Short mmCIF file of N, CA, C and O in Angstrom, two decimals:
data_model
loop_
_atom_site.label_atom_id
_atom_site.label_comp_id
_atom_site.label_asym_id
_atom_site.label_seq_id
_atom_site.Cartn_x
_atom_site.Cartn_y
_atom_site.Cartn_z
N MET A 255 142.48 -23.88 -21.15
CA MET A 255 141.50 -24.79 -20.53
C MET A 255 141.26 -26.06 -21.39
O MET A 255 141.51 -26.12 -22.48
N SER A 256 141.09 -27.08 -20.67
CA SER A 256 140.90 -28.30 -21.29
C SER A 256 139.44 -28.78 -21.03
O SER A 256 138.82 -28.35 -20.01
N GLY A 257 138.99 -29.80 -21.79
CA GLY A 257 137.70 -30.32 -21.66
C GLY A 257 136.63 -29.39 -22.11
O GLY A 257 136.81 -28.58 -22.98
N ASN A 258 135.27 -29.55 -21.55
CA ASN A 258 134.34 -28.89 -22.05
C ASN A 258 134.39 -27.39 -21.63
O ASN A 258 134.79 -27.13 -20.50
N GLN A 259 134.01 -26.41 -22.40
CA GLN A 259 134.05 -25.06 -22.00
C GLN A 259 132.60 -24.64 -22.12
O GLN A 259 131.85 -24.87 -22.87
N LEU A 260 132.35 -23.69 -21.11
CA LEU A 260 130.88 -23.11 -20.97
C LEU A 260 130.92 -22.01 -22.02
O LEU A 260 131.80 -21.23 -22.20
N ARG A 261 129.71 -21.98 -22.85
CA ARG A 261 129.54 -21.03 -23.80
C ARG A 261 128.17 -20.38 -23.65
O ARG A 261 127.25 -20.97 -23.15
N ALA A 262 128.03 -19.10 -24.01
CA ALA A 262 126.76 -18.45 -23.81
C ALA A 262 125.77 -19.15 -24.86
O ALA A 262 126.10 -19.57 -25.85
N PHE A 263 124.41 -19.07 -24.43
CA PHE A 263 123.41 -19.73 -25.27
C PHE A 263 123.41 -19.04 -26.67
O PHE A 263 123.41 -17.79 -26.78
N ARG A 264 123.28 -19.84 -27.67
CA ARG A 264 123.13 -19.39 -29.03
C ARG A 264 121.97 -20.06 -29.78
O ARG A 264 122.04 -21.35 -29.85
N PRO A 265 120.99 -19.33 -30.21
CA PRO A 265 119.90 -20.02 -30.75
C PRO A 265 120.31 -20.82 -32.02
O PRO A 265 121.21 -20.33 -32.76
N GLN A 266 119.42 -21.91 -32.39
CA GLN A 266 119.69 -22.61 -33.67
C GLN A 266 118.65 -22.25 -34.56
O GLN A 266 117.40 -22.48 -34.20
N GLY A 267 118.94 -22.08 -35.85
CA GLY A 267 117.83 -21.89 -36.85
C GLY A 267 117.33 -20.53 -36.70
O GLY A 267 117.57 -19.64 -35.89
N ILE A 268 116.40 -20.29 -37.71
CA ILE A 268 115.72 -18.93 -37.80
C ILE A 268 114.12 -19.25 -37.41
O ILE A 268 113.59 -20.27 -37.94
N ASN A 269 113.52 -18.39 -36.70
CA ASN A 269 112.20 -18.51 -36.25
C ASN A 269 111.95 -19.95 -35.63
O ASN A 269 110.91 -20.55 -35.96
N ASN A 270 112.73 -20.38 -34.68
CA ASN A 270 112.67 -21.63 -34.10
C ASN A 270 111.97 -21.79 -32.86
O ASN A 270 111.84 -22.79 -32.13
N THR A 271 111.57 -20.54 -32.30
CA THR A 271 110.86 -20.51 -30.95
C THR A 271 109.51 -20.88 -31.04
O THR A 271 108.72 -20.38 -32.09
N VAL A 272 109.04 -21.81 -30.12
CA VAL A 272 107.61 -22.15 -30.06
C VAL A 272 107.09 -21.66 -28.76
O VAL A 272 107.87 -21.42 -27.79
N ASN A 273 105.80 -21.51 -28.70
CA ASN A 273 105.13 -21.07 -27.54
C ASN A 273 103.64 -21.48 -27.39
O ASN A 273 103.20 -21.95 -28.34
N VAL A 274 103.24 -21.38 -26.26
CA VAL A 274 101.85 -21.80 -25.88
C VAL A 274 101.37 -21.09 -24.63
O VAL A 274 102.16 -20.96 -23.59
N ALA A 275 100.17 -20.63 -24.71
CA ALA A 275 99.54 -20.11 -23.43
C ALA A 275 99.31 -21.15 -22.46
O ALA A 275 98.61 -22.22 -22.78
N VAL A 276 99.86 -21.18 -21.30
CA VAL A 276 99.68 -22.25 -20.34
C VAL A 276 98.30 -22.15 -19.59
O VAL A 276 98.10 -21.08 -19.13
N THR A 277 97.64 -23.12 -19.49
CA THR A 277 96.38 -23.23 -18.85
C THR A 277 96.36 -24.29 -17.69
O THR A 277 97.37 -24.78 -17.36
N THR A 278 95.13 -24.51 -17.07
CA THR A 278 95.05 -25.34 -16.05
C THR A 278 94.91 -26.91 -16.51
O THR A 278 94.66 -27.82 -15.66
N THR A 279 95.07 -27.18 -17.88
CA THR A 279 95.03 -28.44 -18.35
C THR A 279 96.42 -28.79 -18.89
O THR A 279 96.99 -27.96 -19.50
N SER A 280 96.73 -30.00 -18.66
CA SER A 280 98.14 -30.35 -19.12
C SER A 280 98.14 -30.31 -20.74
O SER A 280 97.23 -30.70 -21.34
N GLN A 281 99.34 -29.69 -21.14
CA GLN A 281 99.44 -29.43 -22.65
C GLN A 281 100.83 -29.94 -22.89
O GLN A 281 101.80 -29.89 -22.13
N LEU A 282 101.08 -30.53 -24.21
CA LEU A 282 102.36 -30.87 -24.76
C LEU A 282 102.76 -29.95 -25.77
O LEU A 282 101.96 -29.63 -26.65
N LEU A 283 103.96 -29.44 -25.74
CA LEU A 283 104.59 -28.58 -26.71
C LEU A 283 105.70 -29.19 -27.27
O LEU A 283 106.65 -29.63 -26.63
N ALA A 284 105.68 -29.52 -28.69
CA ALA A 284 106.78 -30.20 -29.35
C ALA A 284 107.98 -29.35 -29.35
O ALA A 284 107.95 -28.09 -29.69
N ILE A 285 109.21 -29.88 -29.08
CA ILE A 285 110.37 -29.18 -29.29
C ILE A 285 110.82 -29.11 -30.60
O ILE A 285 110.95 -30.18 -31.30
N PRO A 286 111.31 -27.90 -31.22
CA PRO A 286 111.64 -27.95 -32.62
C PRO A 286 112.86 -28.80 -32.94
O PRO A 286 113.73 -29.01 -31.99
N ASN A 287 112.82 -29.45 -34.10
CA ASN A 287 114.08 -30.35 -34.45
C ASN A 287 115.33 -29.54 -34.47
O ASN A 287 115.31 -28.44 -34.89
N THR A 288 116.38 -30.22 -34.08
CA THR A 288 117.66 -29.61 -34.15
C THR A 288 118.65 -30.74 -34.58
O THR A 288 118.24 -31.85 -34.62
N PRO A 289 119.85 -30.33 -34.86
CA PRO A 289 120.86 -31.27 -35.25
C PRO A 289 121.01 -32.45 -34.20
O PRO A 289 120.81 -32.10 -33.13
N LEU A 290 121.37 -33.55 -34.54
CA LEU A 290 121.64 -34.70 -33.73
C LEU A 290 122.65 -34.25 -32.70
O LEU A 290 123.62 -33.45 -32.92
N GLY A 291 122.56 -34.72 -31.45
CA GLY A 291 123.50 -34.49 -30.42
C GLY A 291 122.88 -33.66 -29.37
O GLY A 291 121.70 -33.45 -29.27
N THR A 292 123.69 -33.17 -28.45
CA THR A 292 123.19 -32.52 -27.31
C THR A 292 122.81 -31.13 -27.73
O THR A 292 123.37 -30.49 -28.48
N ARG A 293 121.74 -30.63 -27.04
CA ARG A 293 121.23 -29.35 -27.32
C ARG A 293 120.73 -28.71 -26.06
O ARG A 293 120.43 -29.33 -25.07
N SER A 294 120.61 -27.41 -26.19
CA SER A 294 120.00 -26.70 -25.05
C SER A 294 118.77 -26.16 -25.37
O SER A 294 118.44 -25.77 -26.56
N LEU A 295 117.87 -25.93 -24.42
CA LEU A 295 116.57 -25.30 -24.59
C LEU A 295 116.53 -24.18 -23.63
O LEU A 295 116.56 -24.23 -22.44
N ARG A 296 116.27 -22.88 -24.18
CA ARG A 296 116.01 -21.71 -23.43
C ARG A 296 114.46 -21.53 -23.19
O ARG A 296 113.80 -21.54 -24.18
N ILE A 297 114.04 -21.54 -21.95
CA ILE A 297 112.53 -21.53 -21.68
C ILE A 297 112.43 -20.26 -20.89
O ILE A 297 113.00 -19.95 -19.81
N VAL A 298 111.32 -19.62 -21.35
CA VAL A 298 110.98 -18.25 -20.75
C VAL A 298 109.45 -18.56 -20.28
O VAL A 298 108.60 -18.89 -20.93
N ASN A 299 109.23 -18.20 -18.96
CA ASN A 299 107.90 -17.99 -18.51
C ASN A 299 107.52 -16.59 -18.36
O ASN A 299 107.71 -15.81 -17.50
N SER A 300 106.80 -16.28 -19.42
CA SER A 300 106.24 -14.82 -19.60
C SER A 300 104.94 -14.75 -19.09
O SER A 300 103.98 -15.38 -19.65
N GLY A 301 104.64 -14.10 -17.93
CA GLY A 301 103.33 -13.92 -17.51
C GLY A 301 103.35 -13.84 -16.02
O GLY A 301 104.36 -13.45 -15.29
N THR A 302 102.17 -14.04 -15.39
CA THR A 302 101.93 -13.90 -13.96
C THR A 302 101.75 -15.02 -13.10
O THR A 302 101.58 -14.99 -11.93
N GLN A 303 101.91 -16.28 -13.67
CA GLN A 303 101.62 -17.43 -12.94
C GLN A 303 102.83 -18.34 -12.89
O GLN A 303 103.57 -18.43 -13.76
N ASN A 304 102.95 -19.12 -11.78
CA ASN A 304 103.80 -20.25 -11.75
C ASN A 304 103.51 -21.22 -12.84
O ASN A 304 102.18 -21.46 -12.93
N ILE A 305 104.43 -21.84 -13.55
CA ILE A 305 104.10 -22.90 -14.45
C ILE A 305 104.82 -24.05 -13.89
O ILE A 305 105.77 -24.07 -13.18
N PHE A 306 104.42 -25.35 -14.33
CA PHE A 306 105.00 -26.59 -13.87
C PHE A 306 105.19 -27.26 -15.27
O PHE A 306 104.37 -27.42 -16.10
N LEU A 307 106.51 -27.94 -15.30
CA LEU A 307 106.80 -28.60 -16.66
C LEU A 307 107.53 -29.80 -16.36
O LEU A 307 108.16 -30.14 -15.28
N ASP A 308 107.59 -30.70 -17.42
CA ASP A 308 108.30 -31.98 -17.40
C ASP A 308 108.86 -32.21 -18.83
O ASP A 308 108.15 -31.75 -19.78
N PHE A 309 110.06 -32.74 -18.95
CA PHE A 309 110.58 -32.99 -20.30
C PHE A 309 110.30 -34.57 -20.58
O PHE A 309 110.65 -35.38 -19.75
N VAL A 310 109.68 -34.73 -21.71
CA VAL A 310 109.19 -36.11 -22.01
C VAL A 310 109.72 -36.52 -23.49
O VAL A 310 109.98 -35.80 -24.18
N THR A 311 109.54 -37.86 -23.56
CA THR A 311 110.00 -38.45 -24.80
C THR A 311 108.80 -39.11 -25.50
O THR A 311 108.95 -39.81 -26.52
N THR A 312 107.59 -38.92 -25.02
CA THR A 312 106.41 -39.63 -25.67
C THR A 312 105.28 -38.51 -25.59
O THR A 312 105.24 -37.58 -24.69
N THR A 313 104.29 -38.63 -26.51
CA THR A 313 103.26 -37.53 -26.63
C THR A 313 102.11 -37.96 -25.73
O THR A 313 101.18 -37.20 -25.55
N GLY A 314 102.14 -39.20 -25.08
CA GLY A 314 101.07 -39.58 -24.15
C GLY A 314 101.27 -39.18 -22.75
O GLY A 314 100.54 -39.63 -21.91
N THR A 315 102.20 -38.49 -22.43
CA THR A 315 102.56 -37.94 -21.07
C THR A 315 101.85 -36.66 -20.66
O THR A 315 101.79 -35.76 -21.57
N SER A 316 101.36 -36.60 -19.43
CA SER A 316 100.73 -35.34 -18.97
C SER A 316 101.72 -34.95 -17.70
O SER A 316 102.50 -35.63 -17.25
N VAL A 317 101.31 -33.75 -17.24
CA VAL A 317 102.12 -33.11 -16.12
C VAL A 317 101.17 -32.62 -15.17
O VAL A 317 99.94 -32.38 -15.40
N ALA A 318 101.69 -32.48 -13.93
CA ALA A 318 100.77 -31.98 -12.76
C ALA A 318 101.49 -30.93 -11.98
O ALA A 318 102.64 -30.56 -12.23
N THR A 319 100.69 -30.13 -11.25
CA THR A 319 101.28 -29.09 -10.37
C THR A 319 102.24 -29.52 -9.38
O THR A 319 102.67 -28.63 -8.59
N THR A 320 102.60 -30.81 -9.40
CA THR A 320 103.67 -31.32 -8.51
C THR A 320 105.07 -31.46 -9.20
O THR A 320 106.06 -31.88 -8.77
N SER A 321 105.09 -31.13 -10.57
CA SER A 321 106.24 -31.19 -11.34
C SER A 321 107.07 -29.90 -11.09
O SER A 321 106.87 -29.15 -10.26
N MET A 322 108.19 -29.84 -11.92
CA MET A 322 109.17 -28.82 -11.75
C MET A 322 108.68 -27.44 -11.99
O MET A 322 108.02 -27.22 -13.04
N PRO A 323 108.61 -26.51 -10.92
CA PRO A 323 108.05 -25.21 -11.24
C PRO A 323 108.95 -24.15 -11.81
O PRO A 323 110.17 -24.29 -11.73
N MET A 324 108.34 -23.26 -12.53
CA MET A 324 109.14 -22.02 -13.15
C MET A 324 108.31 -20.85 -12.57
O MET A 324 107.18 -20.82 -12.86
N LEU A 325 108.89 -19.88 -11.90
CA LEU A 325 108.38 -18.70 -11.53
C LEU A 325 108.00 -17.81 -12.56
O LEU A 325 108.62 -17.75 -13.71
N PRO A 326 106.99 -16.84 -12.41
CA PRO A 326 106.60 -15.90 -13.49
C PRO A 326 107.82 -15.09 -13.72
O PRO A 326 108.70 -14.62 -12.88
N GLY A 327 108.02 -14.78 -15.11
CA GLY A 327 109.20 -13.93 -15.42
C GLY A 327 110.61 -14.58 -15.42
O GLY A 327 111.56 -13.99 -15.72
N SER A 328 110.56 -15.92 -15.05
CA SER A 328 111.86 -16.58 -15.04
C SER A 328 112.41 -17.08 -16.58
O SER A 328 111.62 -17.28 -17.39
N ILE A 329 113.72 -17.28 -16.69
CA ILE A 329 114.44 -17.77 -17.76
C ILE A 329 115.29 -18.74 -17.42
O ILE A 329 116.15 -18.57 -16.65
N GLU A 330 115.22 -19.99 -17.89
CA GLU A 330 116.00 -21.07 -17.59
C GLU A 330 116.66 -21.75 -18.94
O GLU A 330 115.96 -21.63 -19.99
N VAL A 331 117.93 -22.29 -18.87
CA VAL A 331 118.46 -23.11 -19.99
C VAL A 331 118.73 -24.45 -19.45
O VAL A 331 119.35 -24.62 -18.39
N PHE A 332 118.22 -25.44 -20.18
CA PHE A 332 118.44 -26.84 -19.85
C PHE A 332 119.10 -27.50 -21.03
O PHE A 332 118.86 -27.26 -22.24
N THR A 333 119.92 -28.55 -20.87
CA THR A 333 120.61 -29.25 -21.88
C THR A 333 120.18 -30.70 -21.92
O THR A 333 120.08 -31.45 -20.84
N PHE A 334 119.85 -31.25 -23.05
CA PHE A 334 119.36 -32.56 -23.24
C PHE A 334 119.98 -33.25 -24.50
O PHE A 334 120.49 -32.54 -25.37
N GLY A 335 119.77 -34.53 -24.62
CA GLY A 335 119.94 -35.22 -25.91
C GLY A 335 118.68 -35.14 -26.69
O GLY A 335 117.77 -34.58 -26.23
N ASN A 336 118.69 -35.61 -27.91
CA ASN A 336 117.53 -35.48 -28.76
C ASN A 336 116.45 -36.45 -28.39
O ASN A 336 115.48 -36.48 -29.08
N ASP A 337 116.63 -37.28 -27.39
CA ASP A 337 115.48 -38.15 -26.98
C ASP A 337 114.33 -37.33 -26.38
O ASP A 337 113.26 -37.91 -26.35
N ILE A 338 114.61 -36.12 -25.81
CA ILE A 338 113.47 -35.41 -25.26
C ILE A 338 112.76 -34.62 -26.56
O ILE A 338 113.39 -33.85 -27.22
N THR A 339 111.50 -34.86 -26.65
CA THR A 339 110.85 -34.49 -27.90
C THR A 339 109.71 -33.40 -27.54
O THR A 339 109.29 -32.72 -28.42
N HIS A 340 109.25 -33.42 -26.34
CA HIS A 340 108.16 -32.58 -25.89
C HIS A 340 108.48 -31.99 -24.50
O HIS A 340 109.10 -32.71 -23.75
N ILE A 341 107.70 -30.92 -24.20
CA ILE A 341 107.70 -30.48 -22.87
C ILE A 341 106.19 -30.42 -22.52
O ILE A 341 105.42 -29.73 -23.21
N ALA A 342 105.83 -31.03 -21.27
CA ALA A 342 104.56 -31.06 -20.80
C ALA A 342 104.37 -29.83 -19.79
O ALA A 342 105.32 -29.58 -19.04
N VAL A 343 103.32 -29.04 -20.01
CA VAL A 343 103.25 -27.68 -19.16
C VAL A 343 101.80 -27.75 -18.57
O VAL A 343 100.83 -28.21 -19.18
N ILE A 344 101.63 -27.10 -17.41
CA ILE A 344 100.37 -26.83 -16.69
C ILE A 344 100.57 -25.62 -15.79
O ILE A 344 101.74 -25.40 -15.32
N ALA A 345 99.51 -25.02 -15.46
CA ALA A 345 99.64 -23.94 -14.49
C ALA A 345 98.44 -23.95 -13.55
O ALA A 345 97.35 -24.68 -13.80
N GLY A 346 98.39 -23.39 -12.31
CA GLY A 346 97.37 -23.45 -11.43
C GLY A 346 96.17 -22.50 -11.93
O GLY A 346 95.15 -22.57 -11.48
N ALA A 347 96.60 -21.50 -12.76
CA ALA A 347 95.66 -20.51 -13.20
C ALA A 347 96.18 -19.97 -14.53
O ALA A 347 97.40 -20.20 -14.84
N VAL A 348 95.28 -19.31 -15.38
CA VAL A 348 95.81 -18.86 -16.72
C VAL A 348 96.61 -17.54 -16.37
O VAL A 348 96.42 -16.89 -15.35
N GLY A 349 97.47 -17.03 -17.47
CA GLY A 349 98.18 -15.85 -17.22
C GLY A 349 99.63 -15.84 -17.59
O GLY A 349 100.23 -14.90 -17.45
N SER A 350 100.07 -17.09 -18.05
CA SER A 350 101.40 -17.21 -18.52
C SER A 350 101.60 -17.84 -19.89
O SER A 350 100.70 -18.73 -20.12
N THR A 351 102.58 -17.36 -20.56
CA THR A 351 102.91 -18.16 -21.86
C THR A 351 104.33 -18.64 -21.75
O THR A 351 105.20 -17.99 -21.16
N ILE A 352 104.56 -19.81 -22.16
CA ILE A 352 105.87 -20.46 -22.22
C ILE A 352 106.51 -20.33 -23.60
O ILE A 352 105.83 -20.58 -24.56
N TYR A 353 107.76 -19.84 -23.69
CA TYR A 353 108.46 -19.82 -24.89
C TYR A 353 109.70 -20.74 -24.96
O TYR A 353 110.47 -20.61 -23.83
N ILE A 354 109.91 -21.49 -25.97
CA ILE A 354 111.03 -22.54 -25.94
C ILE A 354 111.84 -22.19 -27.21
O ILE A 354 111.29 -22.31 -28.34
N THR A 355 113.05 -22.00 -27.06
CA THR A 355 114.11 -21.72 -28.16
C THR A 355 115.12 -22.72 -28.12
O THR A 355 115.94 -22.88 -26.91
N PRO A 356 115.42 -23.68 -28.99
CA PRO A 356 116.47 -24.52 -29.06
C PRO A 356 117.74 -23.84 -29.50
O PRO A 356 117.70 -22.96 -30.26
N GLY A 357 118.79 -24.29 -29.05
CA GLY A 357 120.11 -23.78 -29.30
C GLY A 357 121.28 -24.70 -28.77
O GLY A 357 121.18 -25.81 -28.45
N GLU A 358 122.39 -24.02 -28.47
CA GLU A 358 123.49 -24.68 -27.76
C GLU A 358 124.13 -23.71 -26.75
O GLU A 358 123.98 -22.46 -26.97
N GLY A 359 124.71 -24.16 -25.69
CA GLY A 359 125.30 -23.38 -24.69
C GLY A 359 124.49 -23.21 -23.56
O GLY A 359 123.52 -23.83 -23.37
N LEU A 360 125.07 -22.41 -22.62
CA LEU A 360 124.36 -22.12 -21.41
C LEU A 360 123.92 -20.63 -21.42
O LEU A 360 123.39 -20.08 -20.69
#
């Protein structure tokens, strides 16, 4: 194989997962620092509500229920450069917690 190879997700660091109970008010969750370069974020929506999120580079950003949805119980992996520093989250009702783990791979 040549070029980029797909690798399974591997967490970076120890105790690097951050979380927040998602409410009906827009919240910002800082992404843990990782080495320079491209990184992946494993995001888990643990709970009973759809959540909506956006990946942002500034702490002054909010999110609405028209942003990207994540269904209850879903797990996604997204890849970004280090310019993404926060994730903005909101839900239509309480009942979910978002967990974010930085790492590499898919």
